[in-house]
XYZ file of C-alpha atoms in Angstrom:
775
model
C 79.226 -12.775 98.739
C 80.239 -11.703 95.193
C 82.082 -14.069 92.829
C 85.539 -13.543 91.471
C 84.062 -13.099 88.022
C 82.039 -10.105 89.341
C 85.109 -8.508 90.858
C 86.972 -8.998 87.433
C 84.092 -7.453 85.560
C 84.339 -4.330 87.790
C 88.091 -4.145 87.160
C 87.502 -4.630 83.396
C 84.826 -1.736 83.174
C 87.145 0.545 85.202
C 90.076 -0.180 82.689
C 87.735 0.390 79.701
C 86.248 3.629 81.029
C 89.751 4.898 81.601
C 90.764 3.906 78.013
C 87.721 5.705 76.462
C 88.636 8.904 78.383
C 92.215 8.693 77.226
C 91.121 8.138 73.614
C 88.739 11.091 73.660
C 91.561 13.504 74.853
C 94.556 12.057 72.984
C 92.795 11.140 69.665
C 89.363 12.426 68.947
C 89.563 15.976 70.282
C 92.812 16.605 68.367
C 91.350 15.095 65.200
C 88.237 17.408 65.516
C 90.375 20.491 65.940
C 91.817 20.302 62.379
C 89.182 22.245 60.347
C 88.971 21.319 56.687
C 89.119 23.756 53.875
C 85.758 25.078 53.062
C 85.970 23.939 49.456
C 86.973 20.407 50.515
C 83.585 18.526 50.549
C 85.159 15.194 51.651
C 87.207 16.913 54.377
C 83.785 18.260 55.914
C 82.240 14.866 55.439
C 85.252 13.251 57.385
C 84.893 15.893 60.052
C 81.173 14.914 60.380
C 82.057 11.290 60.744
C 84.391 12.008 63.327
C 82.078 14.112 65.327
C 79.563 11.189 65.126
C 82.178 8.821 66.386
C 82.868 11.134 69.272
C 79.188 11.212 70.186
C 78.971 7.410 70.060
C 82.075 7.136 72.232
C 80.508 9.410 74.798
C 77.391 7.308 74.807
C 79.541 4.302 75.399
C 81.105 6.026 78.188
C 77.819 6.695 79.709
C 76.542 3.045 79.601
C 80.020 1.893 80.948
C 79.746 4.242 83.968
C 76.101 2.933 84.612
C 77.440 -0.490 84.450
C 80.323 0.235 86.686
C 78.028 1.780 89.200
C 75.752 -1.210 89.373
C 78.690 -3.454 89.992
C 80.031 -1.307 92.741
C 76.512 -1.497 94.307
C 76.570 -5.297 93.990
C 80.017 -5.635 95.570
C 79.286 -3.202 98.502
C 75.807 -4.689 99.236
C 75.970 -8.351 98.065
C 73.232 -9.557 100.473
C 70.619 -6.872 99.468
C 71.538 -6.541 95.805
C 71.071 -9.655 93.627
C 73.129 -10.564 90.549
C 70.169 -9.643 88.366
C 70.571 -5.897 89.319
C 73.788 -5.691 87.133
C 73.133 -3.503 84.206
C 75.315 -5.816 82.141
C 72.660 -8.514 82.781
C 69.187 -6.898 83.006
C 70.008 -4.304 80.205
C 72.306 -6.378 77.998
C 70.537 -5.199 74.853
C 71.029 -1.511 75.823
C 74.791 -2.151 76.462
C 74.876 -3.923 73.274
C 73.353 -1.111 71.186
C 75.922 1.306 72.488
C 78.822 -0.888 71.411
C 77.080 -1.332 67.914
C 76.645 2.328 67.382
C 80.362 2.994 68.266
C 81.323 0.159 65.792
C 79.174 1.563 62.946
C 80.659 5.010 63.453
C 84.238 3.630 63.574
C 83.846 1.494 60.456
C 82.319 4.415 58.517
C 85.539 6.323 59.296
C 87.640 3.408 58.149
C 85.725 2.954 54.886
C 86.494 6.437 53.557
C 89.909 6.664 55.350
C 88.685 9.573 57.701
C 91.574 9.080 60.218
C 94.213 9.363 57.352
C 92.651 12.331 55.921
C 92.114 14.227 59.172
C 95.754 13.280 60.253
C 97.291 14.824 57.182
C 95.870 18.198 58.120
C 98.136 18.259 61.439
C 100.887 15.893 60.266
C 103.633 17.564 62.461
C 101.397 17.319 65.530
C 100.742 13.606 65.157
C 104.348 12.882 64.577
C 105.095 14.364 67.849
C 102.382 12.289 69.518
C 103.630 9.087 68.139
C 105.250 7.984 71.543
C 101.969 8.579 73.396
C 100.013 6.590 70.954
C 102.478 3.863 71.235
C 101.964 3.824 75.065
C 98.090 3.590 74.427
C 98.485 0.653 72.138
C 100.112 -2.856 72.452
C 101.924 -4.142 69.569
C 102.044 -0.914 67.429
C 104.735 -0.826 64.736
C 107.055 2.122 64.334
C 106.819 2.038 60.677
C 102.980 2.112 60.436
C 101.336 5.365 59.262
C 99.716 7.835 61.708
C 96.280 7.095 60.291
C 96.661 3.503 60.932
C 97.832 4.116 64.372
C 94.893 6.253 65.096
C 92.576 3.598 63.875
C 94.245 1.011 66.108
C 93.981 3.338 69.004
C 90.104 3.638 68.490
C 89.521 -0.111 67.955
C 92.027 -2.047 70.185
C 90.480 -1.208 73.618
C 87.005 -2.022 72.409
C 88.230 -5.292 70.934
C 89.794 -6.385 74.112
C 86.975 -5.254 76.253
C 84.439 -7.360 74.351
C 86.718 -10.396 74.176
C 87.088 -10.118 78.071
C 83.218 -9.512 78.488
C 82.556 -12.884 76.744
C 85.232 -14.892 78.654
C 84.053 -13.528 82.191
C 80.362 -13.965 81.322
C 80.871 -17.483 80.388
C 82.925 -18.276 83.448
C 80.107 -16.380 85.495
C 77.479 -18.698 83.848
C 79.386 -21.737 85.067
C 79.719 -20.347 88.629
C 75.908 -19.647 88.912
C 73.705 -22.541 89.918
C 71.275 -24.104 87.461
C 68.268 -22.929 89.615
C 69.532 -19.347 90.146
C 67.026 -16.815 88.694
C 69.910 -14.740 87.277
C 71.413 -17.672 85.238
C 69.133 -16.962 82.239
C 70.252 -13.322 82.291
C 73.917 -14.458 82.395
C 73.611 -16.833 79.546
C 71.780 -14.279 77.382
C 74.464 -11.713 78.021
C 77.187 -14.187 77.107
C 75.480 -15.038 73.845
C 74.845 -11.386 73.029
C 78.444 -10.308 73.385
C 79.797 -13.382 71.794
C 77.766 -12.482 68.712
C 79.053 -8.941 69.104
C 82.418 -10.282 68.406
C 81.428 -11.822 65.146
C 79.640 -8.560 64.247
C 82.691 -6.588 65.011
C 84.966 -8.908 62.766
C 82.541 -8.813 59.863
C 81.988 -4.977 60.151
C 85.795 -4.356 60.085
C 86.406 -6.757 57.241
C 83.598 -5.044 55.099
C 85.053 -1.614 55.868
C 88.599 -2.630 54.983
C 87.337 -4.280 51.766
C 85.342 -1.111 50.812
C 88.366 1.008 51.532
C 90.491 -1.031 49.244
C 87.725 -0.906 46.598
C 87.836 2.866 46.295
C 91.572 2.794 45.419
C 90.838 0.560 42.349
C 88.427 2.918 40.812
C 88.787 6.248 38.986
C 88.124 9.422 40.813
C 84.956 9.941 38.694
C 83.524 6.532 39.783
C 84.491 7.136 43.389
C 82.563 10.408 43.409
C 79.575 8.644 42.150
C 79.587 5.483 44.287
C 81.416 6.333 47.633
C 79.333 6.942 50.741
C 80.380 6.523 54.313
C 77.521 4.011 55.138
C 78.023 1.884 51.896
C 79.902 -1.599 52.310
C 81.255 -3.941 49.724
C 79.801 -7.443 50.064
C 81.142 -9.012 46.819
C 83.259 -8.056 43.839
C 83.286 -9.966 40.506
C 86.919 -9.385 40.394
C 87.269 -11.861 43.340
C 84.417 -14.133 42.173
C 83.978 -13.831 38.302
C 80.510 -13.618 36.911
C 79.121 -12.721 33.443
C 76.094 -10.468 33.226
C 73.516 -11.000 30.400
C 71.979 -9.363 28.433
C 73.487 -6.289 30.007
C 77.146 -5.506 29.459
C 79.351 -5.136 32.432
C 82.981 -5.632 32.889
C 82.708 -5.644 36.628
C 79.739 -6.165 39.106
C 79.835 -4.801 42.702
C 77.331 -5.976 45.308
C 76.997 -3.267 48.142
C 74.865 -3.684 51.089
C 72.305 -1.210 49.475
C 72.760 -1.511 45.854
C 74.095 -3.728 42.840
C 76.352 -1.812 40.675
C 77.392 -2.836 37.248
C 80.448 -0.949 35.603
C 81.341 -0.765 31.910
C 84.106 1.833 31.454
C 82.904 4.943 33.195
C 79.294 4.029 32.738
C 77.505 3.068 35.910
C 74.210 1.110 36.481
C 72.976 1.082 39.946
C 70.103 -1.046 41.113
C 68.237 -0.487 44.432
C 68.339 -3.888 46.432
C 65.032 -2.946 48.007
C 63.455 -3.318 44.496
C 65.441 -6.324 43.226
C 63.851 -9.856 43.065
C 66.118 -12.988 42.770
C 65.129 -16.156 40.876
C 67.228 -19.286 40.615
C 68.281 -20.573 37.274
C 67.923 -23.982 35.771
C 71.377 -24.963 34.965
C 73.044 -24.646 38.480
C 75.443 -21.749 37.185
C 73.004 -19.098 36.641
C 70.357 -17.130 38.558
C 68.118 -14.225 37.238
C 67.483 -10.714 38.777
C 64.509 -8.596 38.074
C 64.137 -4.823 38.734
C 61.491 -2.411 37.775
C 62.867 -1.805 34.389
C 65.563 -4.349 33.749
C 65.754 -8.219 33.747
C 69.140 -9.814 33.507
C 71.139 -12.943 34.682
C 74.351 -13.676 36.511
C 76.363 -16.658 35.154
C 79.160 -18.090 37.055
C 81.807 -20.527 35.843
C 81.038 -23.271 38.468
C 78.155 -23.890 40.775
C 80.067 -22.885 43.788
C 80.329 -19.308 42.470
C 76.883 -19.030 41.472
C 75.717 -20.319 45.030
C 77.968 -17.740 46.611
C 76.678 -14.774 44.419
C 73.124 -15.867 44.730
C 73.270 -16.275 48.458
C 74.976 -12.909 48.934
C 72.504 -10.971 46.677
C 69.475 -12.698 48.492
C 70.789 -11.954 51.950
C 71.723 -8.356 50.845
C 68.140 -7.804 49.574
C 66.712 -8.976 52.932
C 68.982 -6.930 54.893
C 68.153 -3.839 52.756
C 64.342 -4.379 53.172
C 64.856 -4.732 57.035
C 66.730 -1.320 57.062
C 69.275 -2.580 59.547
C 72.426 -4.718 59.434
C 71.964 -8.373 60.109
C 73.223 -9.581 63.569
C 75.593 -11.104 64.331
C 76.512 -11.574 60.566
C 74.903 -11.325 57.105
C 72.230 -13.979 56.763
C 71.911 -14.631 60.427
C 69.177 -13.698 62.824
C 65.538 -14.477 63.569
C 64.222 -12.797 60.364
C 63.314 -14.816 57.274
C 66.334 -15.414 54.935
C 64.194 -15.266 51.755
C 62.989 -11.642 50.655
C 59.216 -11.236 50.350
C 57.837 -11.126 46.736
C 55.387 -8.314 47.879
C 57.070 -5.182 49.275
C 56.928 -1.521 49.458
C 59.315 0.902 47.833
C 59.950 4.137 45.776
C 61.376 4.213 42.216
C 61.709 6.642 39.435
C 61.272 5.362 35.865
C 63.771 6.390 33.152
C 62.927 4.121 30.285
C 60.696 5.677 27.563
C 56.929 4.725 28.059
C 53.910 5.934 29.893
C 55.764 6.203 33.307
C 58.771 7.803 32.024
C 60.174 10.245 34.545
C 57.315 9.335 36.887
C 58.039 8.271 40.506
C 56.091 5.352 41.946
C 55.928 4.867 45.707
C 53.891 2.034 47.156
C 53.389 -1.759 46.971
C 55.320 -3.908 44.436
C 55.114 -7.544 43.311
C 57.988 -9.054 41.260
C 59.257 -5.826 39.841
C 55.925 -4.227 39.098
C 53.673 -1.776 41.017
C 51.083 -4.007 42.579
C 48.721 -2.951 45.284
C 48.163 0.550 46.544
C 50.649 3.283 45.503
C 51.241 6.820 44.253
C 52.639 7.890 40.875
C 54.073 11.452 40.375
C 55.260 13.036 37.254
C 57.612 15.998 37.073
C 54.941 18.143 35.594
C 52.788 17.868 38.838
C 50.426 15.148 37.571
C 49.924 12.318 40.031
C 47.876 9.244 40.551
C 46.890 7.437 43.723
C 45.072 4.244 43.849
C 45.313 0.543 43.080
C 47.723 -1.015 40.736
C 47.840 -4.545 39.161
C 50.906 -6.083 37.371
C 52.348 -2.461 36.649
C 49.102 -0.825 35.555
C 46.445 1.243 37.250
C 43.619 -1.206 38.124
C 40.906 -0.538 40.622
C 39.892 2.733 42.219
C 42.172 5.768 41.750
C 42.381 9.555 41.911
C 44.488 11.318 39.417
C 45.208 15.018 39.542
C 46.260 16.699 36.213
C 47.630 20.289 36.624
C 46.356 23.098 34.562
C 48.586 25.969 33.022
C 47.564 28.286 36.021
C 49.258 27.735 39.372
C 47.528 25.393 41.821
C 44.678 24.383 39.568
C 44.153 20.865 38.219
C 41.715 18.468 36.785
C 40.764 15.643 39.190
C 39.666 12.276 37.834
C 38.092 9.831 40.376
C 37.202 6.650 38.841
C 37.775 2.939 38.503
C 40.676 1.718 36.223
C 41.160 -1.542 34.304
C 44.693 -2.508 33.022
C 45.712 1.160 32.857
C 42.513 2.466 31.334
C 39.750 4.188 32.875
C 36.643 2.099 33.303
C 33.198 2.139 34.722
C 31.673 5.288 36.189
C 33.798 8.240 37.473
C 33.806 11.796 38.385
C 35.977 14.659 36.956
C 36.492 18.030 39.001
C 37.989 20.607 36.870
C 38.623 24.439 37.079
C 36.717 26.340 34.424
C 36.391 29.994 33.322
C 32.814 29.875 34.535
C 31.423 31.993 37.224
C 31.834 29.197 39.722
C 35.275 27.916 40.327
C 34.822 24.305 39.492
C 32.718 22.049 37.448
C 31.825 18.313 38.165
C 32.060 16.155 35.020
C 31.096 12.504 34.913
C 32.781 11.145 31.880
C 33.466 7.944 29.781
C 36.100 5.846 31.338
C 37.949 4.567 28.255
C 39.981 7.606 27.714
C 43.254 8.080 25.930
C 45.905 5.596 25.004
C 47.083 3.092 27.648
C 50.687 3.862 26.812
C 50.634 7.533 27.641
C 49.859 9.319 30.854
C 46.316 10.828 31.045
C 45.979 14.359 29.948
C 43.083 16.841 30.555
C 39.918 15.905 28.592
C 39.768 17.453 25.122
C 37.806 16.603 21.991
C 41.030 15.568 20.259
C 42.384 13.267 22.966
C 39.304 11.751 24.378
C 38.484 8.115 23.338
C 35.340 6.512 24.566
C 33.132 3.694 23.532
C 30.095 2.475 25.410
C 26.878 3.082 27.044
C 26.272 6.235 28.984
C 26.496 9.933 29.204
C 29.487 11.335 27.517
C 31.257 14.582 28.338
C 33.281 16.910 26.358
C 34.273 20.425 27.720
C 31.670 23.222 26.795
C 33.210 26.399 25.550
C 30.779 28.844 24.299
C 31.866 31.966 22.383
C 29.828 33.984 24.842
C 30.739 34.383 28.562
C 29.290 31.312 30.350
C 27.558 32.116 33.609
C 26.843 28.662 34.841
C 29.255 25.839 35.734
C 30.109 23.547 32.735
C 28.736 20.004 33.584
C 29.439 16.748 31.816
C 28.351 13.227 32.715
C 29.036 9.953 31.170
C 28.801 6.284 31.825
C 30.957 3.617 30.204
C 30.293 -0.047 30.384
C 33.525 -1.737 29.676
C 33.537 -3.945 26.585
C 30.307 -2.641 25.264
C 30.399 -0.864 21.832
C 27.455 1.334 22.269
C 25.051 2.939 24.714
C 23.059 6.005 25.722
C 25.385 8.924 26.125
C 25.285 12.636 26.901
C 27.654 15.251 25.635
C 28.092 19.009 25.817
C 29.648 19.635 22.515
C 32.415 22.470 22.298
C 31.802 25.723 20.471
C 28.012 24.883 19.740
C 26.687 24.463 23.218
C 24.667 21.430 22.229
C 23.722 18.517 24.491
C 23.448 15.066 22.996
C 21.871 11.989 24.437
C 22.258 8.892 22.565
C 24.594 6.242 21.226
C 28.337 6.843 21.244
C 31.082 4.906 19.603
C 34.777 5.623 19.224
C 34.472 9.260 20.460
C 31.645 9.999 17.909
C 27.927 10.163 17.970
C 26.787 6.880 16.356
C 23.368 5.377 16.351
C 19.934 6.822 17.445
C 20.209 9.893 19.550
C 18.675 13.141 20.711
C 20.214 16.512 20.458
C 19.181 19.726 22.298
C 20.566 23.125 21.421
C 20.876 26.254 23.529
C 17.967 27.771 21.544
C 15.719 24.937 22.812
C 15.512 23.040 19.677
C 15.372 19.275 20.101
C 16.248 16.760 17.387
C 15.754 13.030 17.328
C 17.300 10.839 14.685
C 20.212 8.706 13.673
C 23.872 9.615 13.687
C 26.768 7.907 11.904
C 30.442 8.729 12.592
C 29.216 11.932 14.211
C 27.074 12.962 11.174
C 23.256 13.229 10.847
C 21.982 10.626 8.541
C 18.464 9.483 7.401
C 15.126 10.889 8.501
C 14.584 12.620 11.817
C 12.213 14.738 14.050
C 12.839 18.222 15.146
C 10.876 20.080 17.756
C 11.471 23.963 18.222
C 10.704 25.874 21.261
C 7.393 27.165 19.947
C 6.329 23.426 19.512
C 6.659 23.519 15.686
C 7.381 19.900 14.478
C 9.751 19.148 11.598
C 9.910 15.719 10.092
C 12.433 14.708 7.332
C 16.207 14.810 6.660
C 18.563 17.521 8.153
C 21.857 19.081 7.634
C 24.495 19.303 10.363
C 23.225 22.660 11.484
C 19.608 21.159 11.755
C 18.283 22.717 8.428
C 15.439 20.698 6.819
C 16.763 19.292 3.419
C 14.983 17.238 0.841
C 11.561 15.805 1.411
C 9.992 16.744 4.591
C 6.950 18.041 6.602
C 6.446 20.979 9.015
C 3.535 21.180 11.449
C 3.098 24.615 12.948
C 1.688 25.300 16.481
C -1.583 26.578 14.794
C -2.049 23.251 12.950
C -1.012 24.400 9.586
C 1.263 21.885 7.762
C 3.646 22.291 4.836
C 4.852 19.352 3.097
C 7.288 19.122 0.197
C 10.744 19.541 -0.879
C 13.218 21.741 1.054
C 16.563 23.266 -0.060
C 19.008 25.995 0.790
C 21.369 28.249 -1.256
C 23.937 30.702 -0.463
C 22.380 33.881 0.695
C 18.838 32.639 -0.436
C 17.719 31.211 2.982
C 15.403 28.045 3.003
C 13.380 27.420 -0.140
C 10.439 24.965 -0.348
C 8.254 23.577 -3.097
C 5.254 21.683 -1.677
C 1.629 21.862 -0.435
C 0.453 24.296 2.377
C -2.572 22.909 4.246
C -4.263 25.739 6.173
C -7.598 23.834 6.711
C -6.445 21.776 9.541
C -7.834 22.583 12.941
C -5.449 24.015 15.549
C -4.150 21.256 17.747
C -4.865 20.906 21.454
C -2.012 22.900 23.115
C -1.770 20.327 25.840
C -1.065 17.570 23.236
C 1.814 19.536 21.774
C 3.435 20.158 25.176
C 3.242 16.337 25.550
C 5.426 15.578 22.569
C 8.353 13.747 24.028
C 11.637 12.586 22.452
C 13.707 9.615 23.317
C 11.082 7.351 24.757
C 11.534 3.865 23.559
C 14.979 4.679 21.984
C 16.808 4.227 25.235
C 15.216 1.614 27.582
C 15.281 2.941 31.053
C 16.568 -0.445 32.426
C 19.737 -0.190 30.421
C 20.562 3.427 31.611
C 23.361 4.044 34.093
C 24.494 0.488 34.531
C 27.936 1.898 34.952
C 26.724 3.530 38.191
C 24.633 0.652 39.473
C 27.295 -1.958 38.525
C 29.870 -0.975 41.078
C 27.304 -0.891 43.834
C 26.078 -4.308 42.877
C 29.708 -5.739 42.807
C 30.126 -4.086 46.230
C 26.966 -5.828 47.556
C 27.664 -9.137 45.775
C 31.266 -9.255 47.248
C 29.781 -8.955 50.751
C 30.560 -5.098 51.372
C 34.317 -5.477 51.692
C 36.352 -2.366 53.018
C 38.343 -1.832 49.978
C 35.341 -1.624 47.522
C 33.493 0.560 50.067
C 36.542 2.900 50.061
C 36.280 3.118 46.189
C 32.597 4.161 46.353
C 33.260 6.721 49.051
C 36.028 8.322 46.870
C 33.580 9.440 44.078
C 32.405 12.747 45.659
C 35.176 14.358 47.422
C 34.442 18.095 46.641
C 37.128 20.559 47.519
C 40.913 20.679 46.560
C 41.876 20.192 50.129
C 39.678 17.110 50.483
C 40.894 15.703 47.165
C 44.367 15.758 48.465
C 43.343 14.171 51.784
C 41.518 11.512 49.925
C 44.600 10.865 47.965
C 46.643 10.653 51.157
C 44.153 8.207 52.667
C 44.221 5.957 49.677
C 47.993 5.399 49.917
C 48.538 5.715 53.836
C 49.440 2.794 55.932
C 46.191 1.014 57.298
C 47.443 0.559 60.910
C 43.983 -0.383 62.031
C 42.065 -2.007 59.241
C 39.567 -3.356 61.718
C 38.348 0.234 62.288
C 37.119 0.457 58.562
C 35.453 -2.988 58.880
C 33.896 -2.081 62.079
C 32.194 1.031 60.560
C 30.504 -1.138 57.906
C 29.571 -3.623 60.553
C 27.862 -0.743 62.441
C 26.077 0.270 59.386
C 24.747 -3.140 58.660
C 23.934 -3.791 62.340
C 21.903 -0.483 62.423
C 20.106 -1.642 59.192
C 18.842 -4.811 60.860
C 17.472 -2.793 63.833
C 15.185 -0.628 61.433
C 13.149 -3.217 59.610
C 9.543 -2.068 60.542
C 8.077 0.248 58.002
C 8.041 3.421 60.258
C 11.579 2.833 61.477
C 12.662 1.955 57.959
C 11.460 5.098 56.581
C 13.494 7.160 59.226
C 16.569 4.964 58.665
C 16.395 5.334 54.791
C 15.791 9.200 55.219
C 18.957 9.339 57.324
C 21.020 6.798 55.130
C 20.263 8.708 51.769
C 21.195 12.113 53.249
C 24.583 10.763 54.565
C 27.422 10.945 52.038
C 29.469 8.387 53.988
C 26.547 5.687 53.824
C 26.714 3.392 50.802
C 23.109 4.254 49.822
C 23.766 8.030 50.338
C 26.721 7.679 48.102
C 24.649 5.948 45.462
C 22.138 8.669 45.609
C 24.555 11.444 45.278
C 25.952 9.783 42.269
C 22.599 9.406 40.617
C 21.708 13.022 41.505
C 24.824 14.098 39.689
C 24.021 12.126 36.581
C 20.477 13.434 36.601
C 21.579 17.025 37.021
C 24.195 16.824 34.397
C 21.494 15.514 31.888
C 18.394 17.474 32.597
C 19.554 20.808 33.924
C 20.784 23.760 31.868
C 20.239 22.974 28.204
C 18.668 19.713 29.168
C 15.869 21.375 31.043
C 13.644 20.968 28.078
C 9.913 20.057 28.184
C 10.355 17.560 25.358
C 12.700 15.487 27.591
C 10.365 15.311 30.671
C 9.366 11.774 29.653
C 13.041 10.630 29.764
C 13.640 12.435 33.183
C 10.546 10.943 34.715
C 11.357 7.449 33.624
C 14.818 7.793 35.123
C 13.538 9.115 38.478
C 11.210 5.987 38.744
C 14.002 3.722 37.757
C 16.367 5.352 40.286
C 13.821 4.863 43.175
C 13.556 1.148 42.192
C 17.385 0.686 42.096
C 17.724 2.405 45.524
C 15.271 0.030 47.017
C 17.082 -2.926 45.375
C 20.303 -1.551 46.696
C 18.797 -1.386 50.262
C 17.624 -4.995 49.835
C 21.040 -6.139 48.837
C 22.576 -4.514 51.853
C 19.995 -6.207 54.089
C 20.778 -9.732 52.575
C 24.519 -8.991 53.384
C 23.637 -8.071 56.952
C 21.572 -11.229 57.572
C 24.348 -13.434 56.002
C 26.785 -11.925 58.353
C 24.701 -12.877 61.287
C 24.143 -16.323 59.914
C 20.380 -15.646 59.380
C 18.248 -16.937 56.493
C 17.879 -14.362 53.727
C 14.517 -12.661 53.424
C 12.030 -13.675 50.784
C 11.304 -11.214 48.077
C 8.711 -8.473 49.321
C 5.424 -7.926 47.700
C 4.839 -5.001 45.512
C 2.654 -3.164 48.152
C 5.579 -3.206 50.649
C 8.009 -1.931 48.117
């Protein structure tokens, strides 16, 4: 047998459904028939809000009909249909959601006075309908405006309905036995709709306060600030505060932003990117945003507590993306906003990020974690940030003048500056569409966005192979290649550069973007020079080997002309030793001794003349390449460092953009990435016998997704950039051979490092160092 409360619920649903139907025909339909003027933007917006209200009203009707049907089934078949079959009980959250959507739509109309504005367009009609509205409402005043009456007609039935819901559900809960399985559902439903009453009261209060606010502002400020979804939470005219060091005569806290007004000047701060910090004196608290830091000071501790609590809860609510239920600051979610969060912000203050939009992770007002920076000119950077600066692995695209062409820099960054080994892919005028350039990672000022590499803008200091764009006067038929290595904090090191206009390749010490120290220079004509450079100039004695194996010893000019005391040894063994000079239009002059008695040298010995050996110890070369891999192994092969290593050799433009998207995407399954590394290490443990190991290494080194394969690809790029083209010179064979042997040893050491990590993860003892024969 059904209880009296259930019968009362059925009657309540019937009355409410009838009221919704009458509201739709008497109020909503006539409001929607009054079309606004095409030039009236706010009129069109009000019409949209009313259409949204009608949709939510229809959805509420649908849910009420289903609830009514379940009640009828229960009353007609009480023995076969249990109390838990009522929609109001088993789907209380769904019924609640329909009510909340109606309340949100209704309060949006209230906040911007949509009812009043729509009623004005048909004022005569609504005056004739006042009697019908009075019949629909209880307690309607005859002096009230039509707009107010329409608002009451749309709100009053819902308010009464929810109030009766709570009373009947509480009564039903008392009637149901303690052991009844439906009791928990009844208690939950009573709690839910009790909370809905509080939600309705707060929503209406905020909407009315927001409506009143717009009347106090100028039309210009209203146009800037007024949106239907925005709600006023706190006004400094009601609770005075002083804002320092910013100047503001009025502070307005909305549910999505904090607004400071000074005359007609408006400063708006997104709550999602606002951090709140308590003050020390009990009357002040501090606010931090991406570009501003300021304080709110109240006259008394109570005012400070009220403002700080409201701001804190508003920030939490904005981050959750939905209104707190039942009231602001209530609910199961934490009441303190997280210090680490995600968001998007466009920088406006002068500086290296001016006009750039950052989207990604933040920490206390600064980009921190993974994110994307985009400038209006098309330049963008995706990667890791730390305390507001690029720090970690990143990919930067710098657009060229031509459409859809860009330089791509893939490298590690330290405190906003390129650091370590990296790759640049750039469009050229060469026959092939792109060139790969490995370059020095300390480029440009840390206060300005990176621009394309150029001799004027590039700054590098360190050890490695240094790249500057090659631009020969003649048409170049091969891709331009550059390679560089930079060891952070090191003032000098072996370096390679393809110099502009002259087509020269330089291998040697580099400092402050200039050749400095011992180095080897190779020209397009096949001439090799070894000597000392200072501030980009040749100084002191040097050695020059020509393509025909002639050997020049002495001091040289910038264009490699022998000057002063020197000696020339020709391929046939004849030597010329003396003083050399040049003059305008006179060519090279010499005064010295020509020795023709010497025997012709062995051709094999002249071919074996090698430059650079001993000047650049092979163990010190390319530490910027080996270093990141060693760090990766030393850290236990974590996923984020592996991701950085894999980012070095993405080839095509499409893959570049995909790699950028991957760097900043949400990692919903980080265990997948870890799992793949686990698979690699597991496979490594299963192939430790010599024959199996050879097959494994052959497979690993040919796989660009394997850490060993990635290291090999990087080393191949550096080798090709150094010793192909101009660098394919017989007098550099010794340097190249040394490098190949060193690379083989480093690759073996890399394999051993991965093996030790695999053993440690399995809890096994590390292997002892292998003997030379095994290696």
